[in-house]
Amino acid sequence: MDAFAQQLVNGLTLGSLYALIAVGYTVVYGIVQLINFAHGEVFMIGAFGALSTWLVLFKGQTGLWVLPIMIIGAIIASVVTAVLMERIAYRPLRNAPRLAPLITAIGISVFLQEFVRLFYGRVPFLDFPDAKQKVPFPQIDVVTGKAFEIGNVTIQRSAVFTVGALIMCAAALWYFVNRTKMGRGMQAVSQDPDTARLMGINVDRVIVVAFAIGAALAAIAGVAQGLQVTNINFKMGFLAGLKAFTAAVLGGIGNVWGAVVGGVTLGIVEAMAVQFIPGTFGGSPWKDVWAFALLIIVLVFRPQGLLGAKVVDRA
Amino acid sequence: MSAMLEVKDLEVAYGKIKAVKGITFDVQEGEVVTLIGTNGAGKTTTLRTISGLLRPTKGSITFMGKDLTSVPAHEIVSLGLAHSPEGRRIFPKLTVEENLLLGAFSRKDREIDSDLQAAYELFPILEERSKQPAGTFSGGEQQMLAMGRAMMSRPKLLMLDEPSMGLSPLMMKRIMSTVTTLQEQGTTILLVEQNAQAALKRATKGYVLEVGNIVLAGTGQELLASDDVRKAYLGED
Ligand SMILES: Nc1ncnc2c1ncn2[C@@H]1O[C@H](COP(=O)(O)OP(=O)(O)OP(=O)(O)O)[C@@H](O)[C@H]1O
Ligand SMILES: [Mg+2]
């Protein structure tokens, strides 16, 4: 029972991280039917943005008050990256065959990884560490440090931060999508872009907003990851991005709540698989296999994902 | 007096195929002008070009003195030109009320609520079902919603693309009489219809479109009386 509760906590933590990133895949897909495979790198840039903010403004400080400013730094770095990416790389390909933006995304992804790897330690006038290997991430009071113990279950402080961040982001996102004019405009564009334009909605602007929202949540995930793992690196976006994409598809790509449900489900399944699958196929080396197996099973029986609406071709 | 909408030598193509081949027509303030024609004549293409969703290869579109051919589609509705598209195109997953509010997306004034009430007065069923997803509506109800939504922008000119398509005779009557009501309330209307009889009866002016060309023009009464129109569109010999 303890083992189950412990894995539930672990899974929820992991899943919250996936969910925060998965929202970015799904909002962009919902608006432009584009899979932004460089979104994992937006997450990575967010982590580096937070680190840079700390190094420049607060080096040596660990007070909780620096955390909000680090988060803002992370969000700025990620949003700027995502918006530039949309403007420079994706917008010119809006009417190109589907394969073109997909290949472009892979190019951007490699570019961003290599850019951070080669240049992070060489920013002029700033004494940033070399990013060719892992870089330590600042450990902030309250959200890191001595874990909570409830019975025999250990709950890391960074885990509480991650799950809390997901809950707050999901609530803010719900409010934005359902209660604001821009949110309603976004829903309209995702259902029928041409008619949305007849309503006076600037589709280009909605697309930028979609990229920015996804980037902001990925940035927060980047901070959460830094706090959890205590270090960050230029490749961290690859596996996290792939898992989050899996989560988005699992939940039903294009459906924002699907991304949240898909992320949490995937995290819990992974954690449970590590603990409860016995023998050769159990343990952590196999967890990614079970994660993708789950994806395949869901796609066979429910191709639209857990929450996704059936995709109907537009006339 | 200059026309509210003036379309001159308009040519629109899909790739190499010309769908509209140089048409000229105008709409004066207060009129109900109808474009009639068989399937594929180019009626929808014309309206979508006026709205900026398609760009002409030639010709000009002037609305209240302003050239529309270089205005982005999303800026056109705020000039006072609303378009209720073919097939209604309501947002199925949004509620009826959200659909109506989207019609007022480009407005910033404080009278949106009173216009919402006006839309509900025009079509009481919309108020009864205001919280229902619009996708659950029947075709006729969706058409009422589409018209209500278009009116929410307070248009000076309302373009309706086949509002009676696929409706029961009763519902068709209801929609057509609303067109008259809107005209009486001061909205100028450009009405595309296959139901030539109903459209021409209400029209101050009509144009007959055939494979991208205007082949006949006249007042509604003249066209109703014309032999060619009676043969081709009213199913008489
Ligand atoms: N997206 C498109 N791509 C290529 N050709 C098109 C496209 N849309 C319309 N056409 C062609 O342009 C011509 C005019 O079509 P349009 O839809 O404007 O006709 P319409 O008068 O509205 O017909 P209907 O009464 O059936 O609605 C037709 O030959 C049609 O096949
Ligand atoms: Mg048509």
mmCIF file of N, CA and C in Angstrom, chain A residues 64-105:
data_model
loop_
_atom_site.group_PDB
_atom_site.id
_atom_site.type_symbol
_atom_site.label_atom_id
_atom_site.label_comp_id
_atom_site.label_asym_id
_atom_site.label_seq_id
_atom_site.Cartn_x
_atom_site.Cartn_y
_atom_site.Cartn_z
ATOM 1 N N LEU A 64 13.066 32.424 -1.018
ATOM 2 C CA LEU A 64 11.907 32.092 -1.856
ATOM 3 C C LEU A 64 11.510 33.260 -2.764
ATOM 4 N N TRP A 65 11.773 34.476 -2.297
ATOM 5 C CA TRP A 65 11.354 35.650 -3.072
ATOM 6 C C TRP A 65 12.016 35.737 -4.447
ATOM 7 N N VAL A 66 13.142 35.051 -4.649
ATOM 8 C CA VAL A 66 13.761 35.116 -5.984
ATOM 9 C C VAL A 66 13.018 34.222 -6.993
ATOM 10 N N LEU A 67 12.264 33.268 -6.469
ATOM 11 C CA LEU A 67 11.617 32.299 -7.366
ATOM 12 C C LEU A 67 10.647 32.950 -8.373
ATOM 13 N N PRO A 68 9.742 33.838 -7.912
ATOM 14 C CA PRO A 68 8.830 34.440 -8.901
ATOM 15 C C PRO A 68 9.582 35.170 -10.009
ATOM 16 N N ILE A 69 10.697 35.814 -9.637
ATOM 17 C CA ILE A 69 11.432 36.561 -10.658
ATOM 18 C C ILE A 69 12.152 35.599 -11.606
ATOM 19 N N MET A 70 12.642 34.492 -11.049
ATOM 20 C CA MET A 70 13.226 33.471 -11.932
ATOM 21 C C MET A 70 12.180 32.935 -12.904
ATOM 22 N N ILE A 71 10.956 32.745 -12.379
ATOM 23 C CA ILE A 71 9.889 32.225 -13.244
ATOM 24 C C ILE A 71 9.574 33.227 -14.355
ATOM 25 N N ILE A 72 9.547 34.500 -13.982
ATOM 26 C CA ILE A 72 9.289 35.512 -15.014
ATOM 27 C C ILE A 72 10.402 35.492 -16.064
ATOM 28 N N GLY A 73 11.646 35.377 -15.604
ATOM 29 C CA GLY A 73 12.774 35.292 -16.535
ATOM 30 C C GLY A 73 12.634 34.096 -17.464
ATOM 31 N N ALA A 74 12.210 32.963 -16.892
ATOM 32 C CA ALA A 74 12.013 31.747 -17.683
ATOM 33 C C ALA A 74 10.929 31.965 -18.734
ATOM 34 N N ILE A 75 9.826 32.588 -18.296
ATOM 35 C CA ILE A 75 8.706 32.797 -19.221
ATOM 36 C C ILE A 75 9.128 33.723 -20.358
ATOM 37 N N ILE A 76 9.854 34.783 -20.013
ATOM 38 C CA ILE A 76 10.292 35.707 -21.072
ATOM 39 C C ILE A 76 11.170 34.969 -22.085
ATOM 40 N N ALA A 77 12.131 34.196 -21.591
ATOM 41 C CA ALA A 77 13.036 33.480 -22.502
ATOM 42 C C ALA A 77 12.250 32.533 -23.419
ATOM 43 N N SER A 78 11.330 31.767 -22.829
ATOM 44 C CA SER A 78 10.576 30.792 -23.621
ATOM 45 C C SER A 78 9.625 31.459 -24.604
ATOM 46 N N VAL A 79 8.916 32.483 -24.127
ATOM 47 C CA VAL A 79 7.932 33.134 -24.993
ATOM 48 C C VAL A 79 8.632 33.815 -26.170
ATOM 49 N N VAL A 80 9.741 34.497 -25.894
ATOM 50 C CA VAL A 80 10.460 35.152 -26.992
ATOM 51 C C VAL A 80 10.919 34.098 -28.012
ATOM 52 N N THR A 81 11.469 32.997 -27.512
ATOM 53 C CA THR A 81 11.912 31.927 -28.413
ATOM 54 C C THR A 81 10.752 31.409 -29.269
ATOM 55 N N ALA A 82 9.628 31.124 -28.614
ATOM 56 C CA ALA A 82 8.495 30.538 -29.332
ATOM 57 C C ALA A 82 7.894 31.507 -30.337
ATOM 58 N N VAL A 83 7.801 32.776 -29.952
ATOM 59 C CA VAL A 83 7.194 33.756 -30.846
ATOM 60 C C VAL A 83 8.098 33.999 -32.061
ATOM 61 N N LEU A 84 9.410 34.067 -31.822
ATOM 62 C CA LEU A 84 10.326 34.231 -32.954
ATOM 63 C C LEU A 84 10.263 33.021 -33.888
ATOM 64 N N MET A 85 10.192 31.860 -33.269
ATOM 65 C CA MET A 85 10.110 30.617 -34.035
ATOM 66 C C MET A 85 8.889 30.635 -34.963
ATOM 67 N N GLU A 86 7.763 31.054 -34.411
ATOM 68 C CA GLU A 86 6.536 31.114 -35.200
ATOM 69 C C GLU A 86 6.698 32.108 -36.336
ATOM 70 N N ARG A 87 7.207 33.281 -35.994
ATOM 71 C CA ARG A 87 7.291 34.373 -36.970
ATOM 72 C C ARG A 87 8.263 34.043 -38.096
ATOM 73 N N ILE A 88 9.447 33.540 -37.719
ATOM 74 C CA ILE A 88 10.512 33.354 -38.702
ATOM 75 C C ILE A 88 10.377 32.025 -39.441
ATOM 76 N N ALA A 89 10.059 30.961 -38.691
ATOM 77 C CA ALA A 89 10.124 29.641 -39.316
ATOM 78 C C ALA A 89 8.772 29.100 -39.761
ATOM 79 N N TYR A 90 7.742 29.254 -38.919
ATOM 80 C CA TYR A 90 6.482 28.591 -39.256
ATOM 81 C C TYR A 90 5.540 29.429 -40.111
ATOM 82 N N ARG A 91 5.469 30.740 -39.835
ATOM 83 C CA ARG A 91 4.490 31.535 -40.571
ATOM 84 C C ARG A 91 4.701 31.497 -42.079
ATOM 85 N N PRO A 92 5.957 31.596 -42.542
ATOM 86 C CA PRO A 92 6.146 31.528 -43.999
ATOM 87 C C PRO A 92 5.716 30.182 -44.596
ATOM 88 N N LEU A 93 5.585 29.164 -43.746
ATOM 89 C CA LEU A 93 5.234 27.829 -44.241
ATOM 90 C C LEU A 93 3.762 27.503 -44.013
ATOM 91 N N ARG A 94 2.977 28.511 -43.638
ATOM 92 C CA ARG A 94 1.576 28.279 -43.266
ATOM 93 C C ARG A 94 0.826 27.490 -44.336
ATOM 94 N N ASN A 95 1.093 27.780 -45.603
ATOM 95 C CA ASN A 95 0.353 27.086 -46.657
ATOM 96 C C ASN A 95 1.174 26.032 -47.387
ATOM 97 N N ALA A 96 2.323 25.709 -46.806
ATOM 98 C CA ALA A 96 3.173 24.692 -47.430
ATOM 99 C C ALA A 96 2.648 23.302 -47.070
ATOM 100 N N PRO A 97 3.102 22.245 -47.793
ATOM 101 C CA PRO A 97 2.696 20.887 -47.427
ATOM 102 C C PRO A 97 3.094 20.573 -45.984
ATOM 103 N N ARG A 98 2.304 19.711 -45.339
ATOM 104 C CA ARG A 98 2.491 19.387 -43.928
ATOM 105 C C ARG A 98 3.921 19.028 -43.534
ATOM 106 N N LEU A 99 4.632 18.367 -44.457
ATOM 107 C CA LEU A 99 5.959 17.868 -44.136
ATOM 108 C C LEU A 99 6.946 19.015 -43.894
ATOM 109 N N ALA A 100 6.761 20.133 -44.587
ATOM 110 C CA ALA A 100 7.727 21.238 -44.504
ATOM 111 C C ALA A 100 7.876 21.791 -43.079
ATOM 112 N N PRO A 101 6.766 22.151 -42.417
ATOM 113 C CA PRO A 101 6.952 22.652 -41.048
ATOM 114 C C PRO A 101 7.480 21.585 -40.087
ATOM 115 N N LEU A 102 7.181 20.326 -40.380
ATOM 116 C CA LEU A 102 7.653 19.239 -39.516
ATOM 117 C C LEU A 102 9.179 19.137 -39.569
ATOM 118 N N ILE A 103 9.712 19.159 -40.781
ATOM 119 C CA ILE A 103 11.171 19.105 -40.958
ATOM 120 C C ILE A 103 11.801 20.362 -40.352
ATOM 121 N N THR A 104 11.147 21.492 -40.588
ATOM 122 C CA THR A 104 11.635 22.748 -40.017
ATOM 123 C C THR A 104 11.740 22.641 -38.502
ATOM 124 N N ALA A 105 10.718 22.044 -37.882
ATOM 125 C CA ALA A 105 10.704 21.914 -36.426
ATOM 126 C C ALA A 105 11.923 21.140 -35.949
#
